[in-house]
Amino acid sequence: MTNNDKLQTPATLSDREVEIIELVTVGLTNEEIADRLEISKRTVDNHISNILKKAGTGVDNRVELVRWALQWGKVCLNDINCCALPNRE
């Protein structure tokens, strides 16, 4: 599978998984994400691991995850590729 093939499929992600990806996209470490969301670093590690394993993402690391998320409109970065994200209540 080529890098381009890996980016070809959208995946269904939970609201929390999208939130984690948004924070990865802005460059936060897992520890910083944990602090921001008031959860343990291990929980963040598990979320990221689950996202990477999900069918449809086909990515192996954080860089590919950010590329995938931008391609499929899961996140916005510096007003580039901005999308209407669902409201979190």
Tab-separated table of C-alpha atoms in Angstrom:
chain	number	residue	atom	x	y	z
A	1	MET	CA	0.000	0.000	0.000
A	2	THR	CA	1.457	3.370	-0.955
A	3	ASN	CA	1.188	6.516	1.133
A	4	ASN	CA	-1.419	7.851	-1.297
A	5	ASP	CA	-3.465	4.650	-0.957
A	6	LYS	CA	-3.426	5.041	2.812
A	7	LEU	CA	-5.181	8.387	2.539
A	8	GLN	CA	-8.051	7.225	0.344
A	9	THR	CA	-10.717	6.191	2.866
A	10	PRO	CA	-12.649	8.124	5.512
A	11	ALA	CA	-13.125	6.504	8.902
A	12	THR	CA	-15.832	6.962	11.486
A	13	LEU	CA	-14.396	8.573	14.582
A	14	SER	CA	-15.940	9.408	17.938
A	15	ASP	CA	-16.200	13.035	19.043
A	16	ARG	CA	-13.353	12.413	21.517
A	17	GLU	CA	-11.149	10.924	18.786
A	18	VAL	CA	-11.729	13.981	16.586
A	19	GLU	CA	-10.916	16.196	19.571
A	20	ILE	CA	-7.647	14.284	20.111
A	21	ILE	CA	-6.742	14.621	16.415
A	22	GLU	CA	-7.422	18.372	16.534
A	23	LEU	CA	-4.950	18.692	19.403
A	24	VAL	CA	-2.367	16.510	17.648
A	25	THR	CA	-2.758	18.750	14.599
A	26	VAL	CA	-1.833	21.878	16.551
A	27	GLY	CA	1.313	20.128	17.784
A	28	LEU	CA	0.487	19.129	21.346
A	29	THR	CA	2.219	16.129	22.886
A	30	ASN	CA	0.194	13.328	24.433
A	31	GLU	CA	1.032	14.720	27.887
A	32	GLU	CA	-0.186	18.192	26.882
A	33	ILE	CA	-3.365	16.716	25.389
A	34	ALA	CA	-3.977	14.814	28.628
A	35	ASP	CA	-3.551	18.001	30.667
A	36	ARG	CA	-5.820	19.988	28.351
A	37	LEU	CA	-8.607	17.355	28.412
A	38	GLU	CA	-8.088	16.477	32.078
A	39	ILE	CA	-7.548	12.804	31.308
A	40	SER	CA	-4.546	10.534	31.813
A	41	LYS	CA	-1.712	10.353	29.304
A	42	ARG	CA	-2.412	6.616	29.033
A	43	THR	CA	-5.973	7.377	27.909
A	44	VAL	CA	-4.615	9.730	25.233
A	45	ASP	CA	-2.110	7.052	24.178
A	46	ASN	CA	-4.977	4.557	23.880
A	47	HIS	CA	-7.132	6.964	21.848
A	48	ILE	CA	-4.314	7.636	19.397
A	49	SER	CA	-3.504	3.943	19.129
A	50	ASN	CA	-7.169	3.165	18.428
A	51	ILE	CA	-7.358	5.900	15.786
A	52	LEU	CA	-4.245	4.566	14.053
A	53	LYS	CA	-5.687	1.024	14.062
A	54	LYS	CA	-9.168	1.964	12.861
A	55	ALA	CA	-10.165	0.613	9.498
A	56	GLY	CA	-10.236	3.475	7.082
A	57	THR	CA	-7.407	5.568	8.441
A	58	GLY	CA	-4.613	3.265	7.282
A	59	VAL	CA	-2.005	5.496	8.885
A	60	ASP	CA	1.022	4.498	10.929
A	61	ASN	CA	2.134	7.680	12.695
A	62	ARG	CA	1.112	11.156	13.822
A	63	VAL	CA	2.293	12.898	10.635
A	64	GLU	CA	0.219	10.588	8.430
A	65	LEU	CA	-2.682	11.009	10.870
A	66	VAL	CA	-2.606	14.801	10.454
A	67	ARG	CA	-2.428	14.470	6.650
A	68	TRP	CA	-5.348	12.004	6.692
A	69	ALA	CA	-7.422	14.228	9.002
A	70	LEU	CA	-6.847	17.274	6.789
A	71	GLN	CA	-7.689	15.347	3.618
A	72	TRP	CA	-10.980	14.061	5.021
A	73	GLY	CA	-12.052	17.326	6.656
A	74	LYS	CA	-11.739	15.998	10.199
A	75	VAL	CA	-9.738	19.054	11.295
A	76	CYS	CA	-8.908	22.616	10.249
A	77	LEU	CA	-5.408	24.052	10.380
A	78	ASN	CA	-4.676	27.796	10.206
A	79	ASP	CA	-7.897	28.423	8.272
A	80	ILE	CA	-6.792	25.885	5.640
A	81	ASN	CA	-9.180	23.064	4.783
A	82	CYS	CA	-11.663	24.375	7.320
A	83	CYS	CA	-14.741	22.349	7.733
A	84	ALA	CA	-17.929	22.581	9.694
A	85	LEU	CA	-17.271	20.396	12.719
A	86	PRO	CA	-20.250	19.120	14.683
A	87	ASN	CA	-21.215	21.169	17.712
A	88	ARG	CA	-20.217	19.602	20.979
A	89	GLU	CA	-22.806	20.142	23.674
